[in-house]
GROMACS .gro file of C-alpha atoms in nm:
model
  345
    1UNK     CA    1   0.635   0.811  -0.124
    2UNK     CA    2   0.337   0.594  -0.221
    3UNK     CA    3  -0.006   0.707  -0.337
    4UNK     CA    4  -0.125   0.854  -0.008
    5UNK     CA    5   0.024   1.196  -0.091
    6UNK     CA    6  -0.152   1.200  -0.431
    7UNK     CA    7  -0.507   1.231  -0.295
    8UNK     CA    8  -0.500   1.498  -0.027
    9UNK     CA    9  -0.767   1.740  -0.147
   10UNK     CA   10  -1.047   1.521  -0.009
   11UNK     CA   11  -0.888   1.540   0.337
   12UNK     CA   12  -0.839   1.915   0.306
   13UNK     CA   13  -1.201   1.968   0.202
   14UNK     CA   14  -1.344   1.732   0.461
   15UNK     CA   15  -1.612   1.928   0.644
   16UNK     CA   16  -1.470   1.858   0.990
   17UNK     CA   17  -1.127   1.976   0.874
   18UNK     CA   18  -1.273   2.301   0.738
   19UNK     CA   19  -1.467   2.368   1.058
   20UNK     CA   20  -1.155   2.302   1.267
   21UNK     CA   21  -0.956   2.531   1.036
   22UNK     CA   22  -1.212   2.808   1.088
   23UNK     CA   23  -1.186   2.768   1.466
   24UNK     CA   24  -0.806   2.792   1.457
   25UNK     CA   25  -0.812   3.092   1.224
   26UNK     CA   26  -1.054   3.287   1.445
   27UNK     CA   27  -0.871   3.209   1.772
   28UNK     CA   28  -0.816   3.535   1.958
   29UNK     CA   29  -0.986   3.734   1.678
   30UNK     CA   30  -1.357   3.664   1.721
   31UNK     CA   31  -1.444   4.033   1.754
   32UNK     CA   32  -1.275   4.138   1.431
   33UNK     CA   33  -1.514   4.258   1.162
   34UNK     CA   34  -1.398   4.012   0.896
   35UNK     CA   35  -1.445   3.718   1.134
   36UNK     CA   36  -1.790   3.841   1.240
   37UNK     CA   37  -1.891   3.883   0.875
   38UNK     CA   38  -1.771   3.532   0.788
   39UNK     CA   39  -1.960   3.378   1.081
   40UNK     CA   40  -2.287   3.551   0.991
   41UNK     CA   41  -2.318   3.298   0.708
   42UNK     CA   42  -2.061   3.044   0.827
   43UNK     CA   43  -2.197   2.730   0.661
   44UNK     CA   44  -2.245   2.895   0.324
   45UNK     CA   45  -1.897   3.048   0.334
   46UNK     CA   46  -1.732   2.720   0.432
   47UNK     CA   47  -1.936   2.535   0.170
   48UNK     CA   48  -1.830   2.777  -0.104
   49UNK     CA   49  -1.467   2.744   0.002
   50UNK     CA   50  -1.501   2.364   0.001
   51UNK     CA   51  -1.636   2.362  -0.357
   52UNK     CA   52  -1.371   2.603  -0.485
   53UNK     CA   53  -1.087   2.392  -0.343
   54UNK     CA   54  -1.238   2.067  -0.470
   55UNK     CA   55  -1.298   2.194  -0.823
   56UNK     CA   56  -0.978   2.395  -0.863
   57UNK     CA   57  -1.147   2.736  -0.885
   58UNK     CA   58  -1.011   2.874  -0.557
   59UNK     CA   59  -0.885   3.233  -0.585
   60UNK     CA   60  -0.704   3.439  -0.320
   61UNK     CA   61  -0.863   3.767  -0.216
   62UNK     CA   62  -0.689   4.103  -0.193
   63UNK     CA   63  -0.417   4.141   0.070
   64UNK     CA   64  -0.415   4.411   0.337
   65UNK     CA   65  -0.069   4.571   0.366
   66UNK     CA   66   0.085   4.712   0.684
   67UNK     CA   67   0.424   4.757   0.849
   68UNK     CA   68   0.561   4.618   1.177
   69UNK     CA   69   0.891   4.672   1.359
   70UNK     CA   70   0.980   4.332   1.516
   71UNK     CA   71   1.271   4.382   1.556
   72UNK     CA   72   1.320   4.561   1.225
   73UNK     CA   73   1.088   4.708   0.965
   74UNK     CA   74   0.884   4.437   0.792
   75UNK     CA   75   0.620   4.478   0.524
   76UNK     CA   76   0.332   4.243   0.604
   77UNK     CA   77   0.059   4.131   0.366
   78UNK     CA   78  -0.245   3.996   0.551
   79UNK     CA   79  -0.481   3.771   0.357
   80UNK     CA   80  -0.861   3.800   0.391
   81UNK     CA   81  -1.016   3.580   0.658
   82UNK     CA   82  -1.157   3.312   0.425
   83UNK     CA   83  -0.809   3.266   0.278
   84UNK     CA   84  -0.663   3.219   0.625
   85UNK     CA   85  -0.924   2.946   0.681
   86UNK     CA   86  -0.820   2.782   0.352
   87UNK     CA   87  -0.453   2.789   0.455
   88UNK     CA   88  -0.533   2.641   0.795
   89UNK     CA   89  -0.721   2.358   0.621
   90UNK     CA   90  -0.435   2.293   0.376
   91UNK     CA   91  -0.154   2.299   0.629
   92UNK     CA   92  -0.343   2.074   0.873
   93UNK     CA   93  -0.307   1.798   0.611
   94UNK     CA   94   0.029   1.886   0.454
   95UNK     CA   95   0.229   1.975   0.767
   96UNK     CA   96   0.266   1.616   0.897
   97UNK     CA   97   0.388   1.509   0.552
   98UNK     CA   98   0.643   1.790   0.524
   99UNK     CA   99   0.750   1.745   0.885
  100UNK     CA  100   0.870   1.392   0.812
  101UNK     CA  101   1.126   1.527   0.564
  102UNK     CA  102   1.295   1.753   0.821
  103UNK     CA  103   1.623   1.688   0.998
  104UNK     CA  104   1.617   1.650   1.375
  105UNK     CA  105   1.779   1.987   1.452
  106UNK     CA  106   1.551   2.231   1.275
  107UNK     CA  107   1.309   2.402   1.512
  108UNK     CA  108   1.065   2.633   1.329
  109UNK     CA  109   0.697   2.549   1.263
  110UNK     CA  110   0.718   2.202   1.418
  111UNK     CA  111   0.518   2.061   1.707
  112UNK     CA  112   0.734   2.002   2.012
  113UNK     CA  113   1.013   2.223   1.877
  114UNK     CA  114   1.027   2.605   1.891
  115UNK     CA  115   1.272   2.864   2.016
  116UNK     CA  116   1.325   2.727   2.367
  117UNK     CA  117   1.393   2.374   2.245
  118UNK     CA  118   1.639   2.512   1.988
  119UNK     CA  119   1.821   2.723   2.249
  120UNK     CA  120   1.840   2.422   2.483
  121UNK     CA  121   1.985   2.203   2.208
  122UNK     CA  122   2.253   2.457   2.115
  123UNK     CA  123   2.347   2.504   2.480
  124UNK     CA  124   2.382   2.127   2.522
  125UNK     CA  125   2.626   2.121   2.230
  126UNK     CA  126   2.818   2.417   2.372
  127UNK     CA  127   2.865   2.238   2.705
  128UNK     CA  128   2.971   1.923   2.525
  129UNK     CA  129   3.223   2.096   2.299
  130UNK     CA  130   3.361   2.323   2.574
  131UNK     CA  131   3.428   2.019   2.792
  132UNK     CA  132   3.616   1.855   2.505
  133UNK     CA  133   3.809   2.149   2.359
  134UNK     CA  134   3.793   2.426   2.619
  135UNK     CA  135   3.600   2.753   2.606
  136UNK     CA  136   3.860   2.916   2.382
  137UNK     CA  137   3.895   2.610   2.161
  138UNK     CA  138   3.546   2.612   2.007
  139UNK     CA  139   3.410   2.849   1.740
  140UNK     CA  140   3.061   2.928   1.617
  141UNK     CA  141   2.956   3.019   1.265
  142UNK     CA  142   2.632   3.221   1.292
  143UNK     CA  143   2.446   3.287   0.967
  144UNK     CA  144   2.116   3.436   0.860
  145UNK     CA  145   1.965   3.525   0.525
  146UNK     CA  146   1.896   3.875   0.398
  147UNK     CA  147   1.521   3.951   0.367
  148UNK     CA  148   1.448   3.580   0.370
  149UNK     CA  149   1.078   3.561   0.280
  150UNK     CA  150   1.103   3.853   0.038
  151UNK     CA  151   1.394   3.680  -0.142
  152UNK     CA  152   1.243   3.336  -0.204
  153UNK     CA  153   1.182   3.286  -0.580
  154UNK     CA  154   0.834   3.154  -0.661
  155UNK     CA  155   0.987   2.880  -0.876
  156UNK     CA  156   1.187   2.758  -0.575
  157UNK     CA  157   0.879   2.776  -0.349
  158UNK     CA  158   0.676   2.566  -0.592
  159UNK     CA  159   0.959   2.317  -0.626
  160UNK     CA  160   1.003   2.254  -0.254
  161UNK     CA  161   0.632   2.190  -0.190
  162UNK     CA  162   0.645   1.920  -0.459
  163UNK     CA  163   0.914   1.720  -0.280
  164UNK     CA  164   0.644   1.534  -0.087
  165UNK     CA  165   0.309   1.642  -0.232
  166UNK     CA  166   0.171   1.479  -0.549
  167UNK     CA  167  -0.197   1.579  -0.527
  168UNK     CA  168  -0.257   1.802  -0.829
  169UNK     CA  169  -0.558   1.980  -0.677
  170UNK     CA  170  -0.360   2.060  -0.361
  171UNK     CA  171  -0.063   2.179  -0.566
  172UNK     CA  172  -0.296   2.397  -0.774
  173UNK     CA  173  -0.416   2.572  -0.458
  174UNK     CA  174  -0.063   2.610  -0.322
  175UNK     CA  175   0.067   2.740  -0.655
  176UNK     CA  176  -0.209   2.999  -0.659
  177UNK     CA  177  -0.128   3.111  -0.303
  178UNK     CA  178   0.245   3.134  -0.387
  179UNK     CA  179   0.175   3.330  -0.705
  180UNK     CA  180  -0.081   3.561  -0.546
  181UNK     CA  181   0.176   3.839  -0.499
  182UNK     CA  182   0.323   3.822  -0.850
  183UNK     CA  183   0.259   4.114  -1.082
  184UNK     CA  184   0.083   4.038  -1.408
  185UNK     CA  185   0.334   3.936  -1.671
  186UNK     CA  186   0.622   3.906  -1.422
  187UNK     CA  187   0.865   3.645  -1.555
  188UNK     CA  188   1.056   3.542  -1.242
  189UNK     CA  189   0.853   3.660  -0.941
  190UNK     CA  190   1.024   3.668  -0.603
  191UNK     CA  191   0.892   3.691  -0.247
  192UNK     CA  192   0.623   3.522  -0.040
  193UNK     CA  193   0.408   3.706   0.217
  194UNK     CA  194   0.526   3.676   0.578
  195UNK     CA  195   0.164   3.690   0.697
  196UNK     CA  196   0.055   3.373   0.516
  197UNK     CA  197   0.051   3.052   0.721
  198UNK     CA  198   0.163   2.860   0.413
  199UNK     CA  199   0.458   3.099   0.376
  200UNK     CA  200   0.592   2.992   0.715
  201UNK     CA  201   0.603   2.631   0.602
  202UNK     CA  202   0.736   2.716   0.256
  203UNK     CA  203   1.015   2.914   0.422
  204UNK     CA  204   1.087   2.612   0.638
  205UNK     CA  205   1.091   2.382   0.334
  206UNK     CA  206   1.339   2.611   0.157
  207UNK     CA  207   1.548   2.592   0.473
  208UNK     CA  208   1.518   2.214   0.455
  209UNK     CA  209   1.695   2.223   0.120
  210UNK     CA  210   1.987   2.388   0.301
  211UNK     CA  211   1.961   2.140   0.591
  212UNK     CA  212   1.976   1.834   0.367
  213UNK     CA  213   2.276   1.973   0.179
  214UNK     CA  214   2.452   2.066   0.505
  215UNK     CA  215   2.399   1.717   0.647
  216UNK     CA  216   2.440   1.500   0.337
  217UNK     CA  217   2.710   1.689   0.146
  218UNK     CA  218   2.902   1.881   0.412
  219UNK     CA  219   2.842   1.615   0.680
  220UNK     CA  220   2.800   1.880   0.950
  221UNK     CA  221   2.741   1.732   1.294
  222UNK     CA  222   2.675   2.039   1.507
  223UNK     CA  223   2.444   2.230   1.274
  224UNK     CA  224   2.114   2.383   1.387
  225UNK     CA  225   1.853   2.600   1.213
  226UNK     CA  226   1.547   2.804   1.303
  227UNK     CA  227   1.392   2.934   0.977
  228UNK     CA  228   1.675   3.144   0.827
  229UNK     CA  229   1.896   3.153   1.139
  230UNK     CA  230   2.171   2.889   1.128
  231UNK     CA  231   2.458   2.799   1.360
  232UNK     CA  232   2.751   2.561   1.308
  233UNK     CA  233   2.994   2.471   1.588
  234UNK     CA  234   3.348   2.341   1.537
  235UNK     CA  235   3.687   2.350   1.707
  236UNK     CA  236   3.873   2.457   1.387
  237UNK     CA  237   3.824   2.819   1.277
  238UNK     CA  238   3.975   2.755   0.933
  239UNK     CA  239   3.725   2.473   0.880
  240UNK     CA  240   3.439   2.713   0.953
  241UNK     CA  241   3.583   2.970   0.713
  242UNK     CA  242   3.561   2.708   0.438
  243UNK     CA  243   3.210   2.607   0.546
  244UNK     CA  244   3.103   2.972   0.527
  245UNK     CA  245   3.240   2.997   0.174
  246UNK     CA  246   3.045   2.688   0.067
  247UNK     CA  247   2.724   2.815   0.229
  248UNK     CA  248   2.765   3.142   0.041
  249UNK     CA  249   2.780   2.955  -0.290
  250UNK     CA  250   2.487   2.726  -0.211
  251UNK     CA  251   2.264   3.013  -0.100
  252UNK     CA  252   2.350   3.203  -0.418
  253UNK     CA  253   2.239   2.901  -0.622
  254UNK     CA  254   1.900   2.923  -0.448
  255UNK     CA  255   1.876   3.296  -0.515
  256UNK     CA  256   1.953   3.390  -0.153
  257UNK     CA  257   2.236   3.571   0.023
  258UNK     CA  258   2.371   3.628   0.373
  259UNK     CA  259   2.272   3.927   0.578
  260UNK     CA  260   2.528   3.814   0.836
  261UNK     CA  261   2.778   3.528   0.862
  262UNK     CA  262   3.023   3.573   1.149
  263UNK     CA  263   3.271   3.337   1.314
  264UNK     CA  264   3.335   3.397   1.682
  265UNK     CA  265   3.477   3.201   1.976
  266UNK     CA  266   3.202   3.066   2.199
  267UNK     CA  267   3.361   3.241   2.496
  268UNK     CA  268   3.179   3.549   2.361
  269UNK     CA  269   2.846   3.368   2.357
  270UNK     CA  270   2.632   3.268   2.057
  271UNK     CA  271   2.343   3.492   1.950
  272UNK     CA  272   2.053   3.261   1.870
  273UNK     CA  273   1.673   3.273   1.911
  274UNK     CA  274   1.663   3.588   2.121
  275UNK     CA  275   1.939   3.483   2.362
  276UNK     CA  276   2.315   3.512   2.393
  277UNK     CA  277   2.407   3.157   2.489
  278UNK     CA  278   2.712   3.020   2.673
  279UNK     CA  279   2.767   2.660   2.785
  280UNK     CA  280   2.636   2.716   3.137
  281UNK     CA  281   2.421   3.029   3.119
  282UNK     CA  282   2.232   3.249   2.879
  283UNK     CA  283   2.123   3.612   2.872
  284UNK     CA  284   1.848   3.796   2.689
  285UNK     CA  285   1.968   3.977   2.381
  286UNK     CA  286   1.974   4.353   2.426
  287UNK     CA  287   1.730   4.415   2.142
  288UNK     CA  288   1.480   4.178   2.308
  289UNK     CA  289   1.486   4.395   2.622
  290UNK     CA  290   1.463   4.716   2.416
  291UNK     CA  291   1.165   4.578   2.224
  292UNK     CA  292   0.980   4.478   2.541
  293UNK     CA  293   1.041   4.820   2.693
  294UNK     CA  294   0.891   4.978   2.381
  295UNK     CA  295   0.600   4.731   2.379
  296UNK     CA  296   0.519   4.812   2.742
  297UNK     CA  297   0.492   5.182   2.659
  298UNK     CA  298   0.255   5.103   2.372
  299UNK     CA  299   0.048   4.874   2.596
  300UNK     CA  300   0.024   5.146   2.860
  301UNK     CA  301  -0.096   5.400   2.604
  302UNK     CA  302  -0.350   5.164   2.448
  303UNK     CA  303  -0.483   5.057   2.789
  304UNK     CA  304  -0.511   5.420   2.900
  305UNK     CA  305  -0.721   5.499   2.592
  306UNK     CA  306  -0.939   5.191   2.637
  307UNK     CA  307  -0.821   5.015   2.320
  308UNK     CA  308  -0.723   4.694   2.505
  309UNK     CA  309  -0.817   4.516   2.827
  310UNK     CA  310  -0.612   4.388   3.119
  311UNK     CA  311  -0.649   4.042   2.968
  312UNK     CA  312  -0.464   4.163   2.657
  313UNK     CA  313  -0.194   4.322   2.872
  314UNK     CA  314  -0.158   4.006   3.082
  315UNK     CA  315  -0.122   3.786   2.771
  316UNK     CA  316   0.163   3.998   2.630
  317UNK     CA  317   0.345   4.017   2.963
  318UNK     CA  318   0.312   3.641   3.020
  319UNK     CA  319   0.460   3.583   2.675
  320UNK     CA  320   0.761   3.793   2.775
  321UNK     CA  321   0.790   3.618   3.112
  322UNK     CA  322   0.787   3.278   2.937
  323UNK     CA  323   1.067   3.390   2.704
  324UNK     CA  324   1.279   3.564   2.967
  325UNK     CA  325   1.230   3.274   3.208
  326UNK     CA  326   1.457   3.062   2.989
  327UNK     CA  327   1.747   3.302   3.052
  328UNK     CA  328   1.932   3.434   3.358
  329UNK     CA  329   1.711   3.740   3.359
  330UNK     CA  330   1.551   3.781   3.702
  331UNK     CA  331   1.704   4.122   3.764
  332UNK     CA  332   1.625   4.278   3.425
  333UNK     CA  333   1.272   4.131   3.422
  334UNK     CA  334   1.197   4.263   3.770
  335UNK     CA  335   1.332   4.606   3.680
  336UNK     CA  336   1.147   4.623   3.348
  337UNK     CA  337   0.808   4.498   3.465
  338UNK     CA  338   0.827   4.675   3.801
  339UNK     CA  339   0.826   5.011   3.626
  340UNK     CA  340   0.512   4.940   3.424
  341UNK     CA  341   0.180   5.068   3.560
  342UNK     CA  342  -0.153   5.050   3.379
  343UNK     CA  343  -0.429   5.304   3.450
  344UNK     CA  344  -0.728   5.421   3.251
  345UNK     CA  345  -0.722   5.777   3.125
   0.00000   0.00000   0.00000
């Protein structure tokens, strides 16, 4: 590992890194009150944050709680703006280090990866395996974890960040962020906030524990993961039944459990990353279409009342078009978007 991962706080607190972190944190949010307030005394606020991180006195502010339905009910804790700047500064330095520890076929939080790359990789394997064993001769084991972020023990979160980081000042800041949701006196706190940027990487690092075990101990060849969604392909159903049993035990040792772990023939398609994927085509998952239909109604209402602009509407629709464009979805996209009209009240 060397000494380079023992002295990271200077890089994190470098002025240029803090300024860049502020710019990333405010992207798309410049009109929000907390961002405006921070920028009214930007240099003093960044300077105070720099000193706190350097001297180990950094403290998280109070979270703002709200609920979203994407695609299910999620309780979100949003950190104050200065804390989002701090997390941007930390992860800018730590992400490349953590990224090096990842296996090739894990696709969350990594530059050049993402949902489309993960779906493409799985489809490539499906074509390969179907050609070798036939459509009815290949099975998929699809797994995901129940309430993933809310189930991660703080002790486990602190352990995984230490796999590659040795800088005590950086670890002090990360430990404080991890422990910021623990109740006073709580012995074994559990759960990290979905809204924290650091939580996304911590969730990925916990997943990396599973990846390394799956590759090194189980020697799985066709194994892929995106955060807590995992897929294993094999031509022997009984083999996958045993693999599922072993995953169940390993997750339990980490304090986690399945929300779903099903074994199906690939002729029925594999649900992964918002698509149902076959070797030579893929469709949008039904809940993705239902969610977009609901989002369009909300966008229409907000635009009618003047809460958002056409630019906001265009950005959301283009995001959907980018996602649906990676599936055989021309008909459903045309039908869905063709019905949406936006007029001011």
